[in-house]
PDB file of C-alpha atoms in Angstrom:
ATOM      1  CA  UNK A   1     -56.370 -21.350  41.444  1.00  0.00           C
ATOM      2  CA  UNK A   2     -57.046 -20.790  37.760  1.00  0.00           C
ATOM      3  CA  UNK A   3     -55.076 -17.491  37.477  1.00  0.00           C
ATOM      4  CA  UNK A   4     -51.955 -19.147  38.935  1.00  0.00           C
ATOM      5  CA  UNK A   5     -52.270 -22.167  36.714  1.00  0.00           C
ATOM      6  CA  UNK A   6     -52.344 -19.767  33.531  1.00  0.00           C
ATOM      7  CA  UNK A   7     -49.213 -17.983  34.319  1.00  0.00           C
ATOM      8  CA  UNK A   8     -46.750 -20.622  32.936  1.00  0.00           C
ATOM      9  CA  UNK A   9     -48.483 -21.875  29.973  1.00  0.00           C
ATOM     10  CA  UNK A  10     -48.865 -20.866  26.160  1.00  0.00           C
ATOM     11  CA  UNK A  11     -52.343 -22.763  25.859  1.00  0.00           C
ATOM     12  CA  UNK A  12     -55.606 -20.897  25.926  1.00  0.00           C
ATOM     13  CA  UNK A  13     -56.720 -17.187  25.976  1.00  0.00           C
ATOM     14  CA  UNK A  14     -56.281 -14.277  28.302  1.00  0.00           C
ATOM     15  CA  UNK A  15     -58.479 -11.194  28.529  1.00  0.00           C
ATOM     16  CA  UNK A  16     -56.928  -7.827  28.594  1.00  0.00           C
ATOM     17  CA  UNK A  17     -57.600  -7.534  32.350  1.00  0.00           C
ATOM     18  CA  UNK A  18     -55.801 -11.043  33.106  1.00  0.00           C
ATOM     19  CA  UNK A  19     -52.835  -9.799  30.837  1.00  0.00           C
ATOM     20  CA  UNK A  20     -52.477  -6.476  32.830  1.00  0.00           C
ATOM     21  CA  UNK A  21     -52.853  -8.335  36.010  1.00  0.00           C
ATOM     22  CA  UNK A  22     -50.223 -10.908  35.176  1.00  0.00           C
ATOM     23  CA  UNK A  23     -47.854  -8.044  34.078  1.00  0.00           C
ATOM     24  CA  UNK A  24     -48.583  -6.140  37.204  1.00  0.00           C
ATOM     25  CA  UNK A  25     -47.933  -8.993  39.580  1.00  0.00           C
ATOM     26  CA  UNK A  26     -44.839 -10.076  37.571  1.00  0.00           C
ATOM     27  CA  UNK A  27     -43.530  -6.543  37.829  1.00  0.00           C
ATOM     28  CA  UNK A  28     -44.222  -6.522  41.699  1.00  0.00           C
ATOM     29  CA  UNK A  29     -42.394  -9.790  42.058  1.00  0.00           C
ATOM     30  CA  UNK A  30     -39.604  -8.568  39.842  1.00  0.00           C
ATOM     31  CA  UNK A  31     -39.217  -5.450  41.842  1.00  0.00           C
ATOM     32  CA  UNK A  32     -39.456  -7.251  45.258  1.00  0.00           C
ATOM     33  CA  UNK A  33     -36.896  -9.710  44.540  1.00  0.00           C
ATOM     34  CA  UNK A  34     -34.625  -7.175  43.027  1.00  0.00           C
ATOM     35  CA  UNK A  35     -34.806  -5.200  46.246  1.00  0.00           C
ATOM     36  CA  UNK A  36     -34.077  -8.277  48.159  1.00  0.00           C
ATOM     37  CA  UNK A  37     -31.081  -8.989  45.866  1.00  0.00           C
ATOM     38  CA  UNK A  38     -29.849  -5.461  46.638  1.00  0.00           C
ATOM     39  CA  UNK A  39     -30.490  -5.618  50.322  1.00  0.00           C
ATOM     40  CA  UNK A  40     -28.283  -8.875  50.488  1.00  0.00           C
ATOM     41  CA  UNK A  41     -25.534  -6.926  48.905  1.00  0.00           C
ATOM     42  CA  UNK A  42     -26.023  -3.730  50.845  1.00  0.00           C
ATOM     43  CA  UNK A  43     -23.782  -4.842  53.500  1.00  0.00           C
ATOM     44  CA  UNK A  44     -20.947  -5.674  51.190  1.00  0.00           C
ATOM     45  CA  UNK A  45     -17.783  -3.602  50.943  1.00  0.00           C
ATOM     46  CA  UNK A  46     -18.119  -1.231  49.191  1.00  0.00           C
ATOM     47  CA  UNK A  47     -21.977  -1.038  49.464  1.00  0.00           C
ATOM     48  CA  UNK A  48     -24.174  -2.407  46.454  1.00  0.00           C
ATOM     49  CA  UNK A  49     -21.106  -4.119  45.143  1.00  0.00           C
ATOM     50  CA  UNK A  50     -22.886  -6.532  42.967  1.00  0.00           C
ATOM     51  CA  UNK A  51     -20.461  -9.358  42.554  1.00  0.00           C
ATOM     52  CA  UNK A  52     -21.054 -12.136  40.066  1.00  0.00           C
ATOM     53  CA  UNK A  53     -23.433 -13.987  42.163  1.00  0.00           C
ATOM     54  CA  UNK A  54     -25.528 -10.777  42.696  1.00  0.00           C
ATOM     55  CA  UNK A  55     -25.310 -10.021  38.893  1.00  0.00           C
ATOM     56  CA  UNK A  56     -26.280 -13.657  38.201  1.00  0.00           C
ATOM     57  CA  UNK A  57     -29.541 -13.303  40.594  1.00  0.00           C
ATOM     58  CA  UNK A  58     -30.390 -10.023  39.058  1.00  0.00           C
ATOM     59  CA  UNK A  59     -30.382 -11.393  35.360  1.00  0.00           C
ATOM     60  CA  UNK A  60     -32.179 -14.545  36.697  1.00  0.00           C
ATOM     61  CA  UNK A  61     -34.772 -12.410  38.056  1.00  0.00           C
ATOM     62  CA  UNK A  62     -35.011 -10.364  34.829  1.00  0.00           C
ATOM     63  CA  UNK A  63     -35.266 -13.546  32.700  1.00  0.00           C
ATOM     64  CA  UNK A  64     -38.134 -14.849  34.978  1.00  0.00           C
ATOM     65  CA  UNK A  65     -40.084 -11.541  34.361  1.00  0.00           C
ATOM     66  CA  UNK A  66     -39.479 -11.987  30.440  1.00  0.00           C
ATOM     67  CA  UNK A  67     -40.837 -15.556  30.486  1.00  0.00           C
ATOM     68  CA  UNK A  68     -43.953 -14.428  32.395  1.00  0.00           C
ATOM     69  CA  UNK A  69     -44.395 -11.567  30.013  1.00  0.00           C
ATOM     70  CA  UNK A  70     -44.014 -13.825  26.945  1.00  0.00           C
ATOM     71  CA  UNK A  71     -46.407 -16.610  28.202  1.00  0.00           C
ATOM     72  CA  UNK A  72     -49.047 -13.803  29.080  1.00  0.00           C
ATOM     73  CA  UNK A  73     -48.480 -12.026  25.584  1.00  0.00           C
ATOM     74  CA  UNK A  74     -48.875 -15.360  23.649  1.00  0.00           C
ATOM     75  CA  UNK A  75     -52.255 -16.133  25.533  1.00  0.00           C
ATOM     76  CA  UNK A  76     -53.285 -12.450  24.767  1.00  0.00           C
ATOM     77  CA  UNK A  77     -52.435 -12.893  20.963  1.00  0.00           C
ATOM     78  CA  UNK A  78     -54.360 -16.137  21.172  1.00  0.00           C
ATOM     79  CA  UNK A  79     -57.394 -14.151  22.524  1.00  0.00           C
ATOM     80  CA  UNK A  80     -56.894 -11.730  19.427  1.00  0.00           C
ATOM     81  CA  UNK A  81     -56.966 -14.996  17.336  1.00  0.00           C
ATOM     82  CA  UNK A  82     -53.246 -14.681  16.193  1.00  0.00           C
ATOM     83  CA  UNK A  83     -50.671 -17.088  16.553  1.00  0.00           C
ATOM     84  CA  UNK A  84     -47.923 -16.693  19.270  1.00  0.00           C
ATOM     85  CA  UNK A  85     -45.366 -16.242  16.500  1.00  0.00           C
ATOM     86  CA  UNK A  86     -46.521 -12.541  16.335  1.00  0.00           C
ATOM     87  CA  UNK A  87     -44.062 -12.218  19.398  1.00  0.00           C
ATOM     88  CA  UNK A  88     -41.238 -12.273  17.036  1.00  0.00           C
ATOM     89  CA  UNK A  89     -42.553  -9.095  15.514  1.00  0.00           C
ATOM     90  CA  UNK A  90     -43.818  -7.273  18.653  1.00  0.00           C
ATOM     91  CA  UNK A  91     -40.822  -8.203  21.060  1.00  0.00           C
ATOM     92  CA  UNK A  92     -37.844  -9.553  19.386  1.00  0.00           C
ATOM     93  CA  UNK A  93     -37.775  -7.504  16.103  1.00  0.00           C
ATOM     94  CA  UNK A  94     -37.606  -4.251  18.169  1.00  0.00           C
ATOM     95  CA  UNK A  95     -34.776  -5.487  20.222  1.00  0.00           C
ATOM     96  CA  UNK A  96     -32.915  -6.417  17.153  1.00  0.00           C
ATOM     97  CA  UNK A  97     -33.712  -3.072  15.425  1.00  0.00           C
ATOM     98  CA  UNK A  98     -32.305  -1.209  18.451  1.00  0.00           C
ATOM     99  CA  UNK A  99     -29.118  -3.192  18.399  1.00  0.00           C
ATOM    100  CA  UNK A 100     -28.737  -2.457  14.622  1.00  0.00           C
ATOM    101  CA  UNK A 101     -29.298   1.245  15.323  1.00  0.00           C
ATOM    102  CA  UNK A 102     -26.754   1.198  18.242  1.00  0.00           C
ATOM    103  CA  UNK A 103     -24.141  -0.506  16.022  1.00  0.00           C
ATOM    104  CA  UNK A 104     -24.891   2.000  13.313  1.00  0.00           C
ATOM    105  CA  UNK A 105     -24.628   4.830  15.657  1.00  0.00           C
ATOM    106  CA  UNK A 106     -21.205   3.489  16.776  1.00  0.00           C
ATOM    107  CA  UNK A 107     -20.100   3.701  13.148  1.00  0.00           C
ATOM    108  CA  UNK A 108     -21.316   7.379  13.218  1.00  0.00           C
ATOM    109  CA  UNK A 109     -21.765   7.822   9.477  1.00  0.00           C
ATOM    110  CA  UNK A 110     -25.310   6.587   9.093  1.00  0.00           C
ATOM    111  CA  UNK A 111     -27.674   8.964  11.179  1.00  0.00           C
ATOM    112  CA  UNK A 112     -30.817   8.508   8.949  1.00  0.00           C
ATOM    113  CA  UNK A 113     -30.352   4.663   9.222  1.00  0.00           C
ATOM    114  CA  UNK A 114     -30.156   5.048  13.026  1.00  0.00           C
ATOM    115  CA  UNK A 115     -33.329   7.134  13.027  1.00  0.00           C
ATOM    116  CA  UNK A 116     -35.129   4.820  10.719  1.00  0.00           C
ATOM    117  CA  UNK A 117     -33.965   1.779  12.885  1.00  0.00           C
ATOM    118  CA  UNK A 118     -35.053   3.218  16.189  1.00  0.00           C
ATOM    119  CA  UNK A 119     -38.261   4.679  14.758  1.00  0.00           C
ATOM    120  CA  UNK A 120     -39.160   1.176  13.433  1.00  0.00           C
ATOM    121  CA  UNK A 121     -38.682  -0.389  16.920  1.00  0.00           C
ATOM    122  CA  UNK A 122     -40.637   2.191  18.728  1.00  0.00           C
ATOM    123  CA  UNK A 123     -43.415   1.726  16.018  1.00  0.00           C
ATOM    124  CA  UNK A 124     -43.280  -2.134  16.454  1.00  0.00           C
ATOM    125  CA  UNK A 125     -43.410  -1.675  20.184  1.00  0.00           C
ATOM    126  CA  UNK A 126     -46.265   0.668  20.130  1.00  0.00           C
ATOM    127  CA  UNK A 127     -48.328  -1.666  17.834  1.00  0.00           C
ATOM    128  CA  UNK A 128     -47.574  -4.550  20.223  1.00  0.00           C
ATOM    129  CA  UNK A 129     -48.736  -2.568  23.231  1.00  0.00           C
ATOM    130  CA  UNK A 130     -51.987  -1.475  21.564  1.00  0.00           C
ATOM    131  CA  UNK A 131     -52.564  -5.177  20.108  1.00  0.00           C
ATOM    132  CA  UNK A 132     -52.028  -6.847  23.440  1.00  0.00           C
ATOM    133  CA  UNK A 133     -53.139  -4.590  25.996  1.00  0.00           C
ATOM    134  CA  UNK A 134     -56.028  -2.420  24.472  1.00  0.00           C
ATOM    135  CA  UNK A 135     -57.846  -4.287  21.751  1.00  0.00           C
ATOM    136  CA  UNK A 136     -60.579  -6.557  22.546  1.00  0.00           C
ATOM    137  CA  UNK A 137     -60.221 -10.274  21.875  1.00  0.00           C
ATOM    138  CA  UNK A 138     -62.163 -12.287  19.356  1.00  0.00           C
ATOM    139  CA  UNK A 139     -65.679 -12.756  20.417  1.00  0.00           C
ATOM    140  CA  UNK A 140     -66.641 -16.313  21.100  1.00  0.00           C
ATOM    141  CA  UNK A 141     -64.580 -19.294  20.853  1.00  0.00           C
ATOM    142  CA  UNK A 142     -61.810 -19.490  18.429  1.00  0.00           C
ATOM    143  CA  UNK A 143     -59.037 -22.098  17.533  1.00  0.00           C
ATOM    144  CA  UNK A 144     -57.134 -21.312  20.738  1.00  0.00           C
ATOM    145  CA  UNK A 145     -60.288 -21.995  23.155  1.00  0.00           C
ATOM    146  CA  UNK A 146     -63.315 -20.493  24.572  1.00  0.00           C
ATOM    147  CA  UNK A 147     -63.666 -16.587  25.037  1.00  0.00           C
ATOM    148  CA  UNK A 148     -62.329 -15.829  28.367  1.00  0.00           C
ATOM    149  CA  UNK A 149     -64.998 -13.152  28.740  1.00  0.00           C
ATOM    150  CA  UNK A 150     -67.751 -15.613  28.032  1.00  0.00           C
ATOM    151  CA  UNK A 151     -68.239 -16.550  31.740  1.00  0.00           C
ATOM    152  CA  UNK A 152     -68.539 -12.806  32.745  1.00  0.00           C
ATOM    153  CA  UNK A 153     -70.927 -11.940  29.893  1.00  0.00           C
ATOM    154  CA  UNK A 154     -73.708 -14.632  30.594  1.00  0.00           C
TER     155      UNK A 154
END
């Protein structure tokens, strides 16, 4: 139905409930397929020896969940009347900051920079979670489409 057709599109807007439902179903699908991958390799010798094929399937599974998340998050940003480009700040910048923090930690001589990097990443992630998952969308239609709650409120 309508929910399934929205999962793989950037267009339109998503309510908070739709966002959380999409993430929940994506997480359940991810977990189920991950267990299936592990079950296939459970009989291998030694047990749970994830060879290259298993690793590839697990990474493909993880990538599918990330794609579902990005689609849902961009539609949610649209509901907040923000461009999907905010995803660079909420998802990709924290990843880069964590990589920088890990690299600085390996150097071992910049603990304050490691702390700043990790704290900045955590702050951006928290902001993104609040923005996407807890704040109400813009009331009424906006440049991204009609209010997804309009049908429920009338």
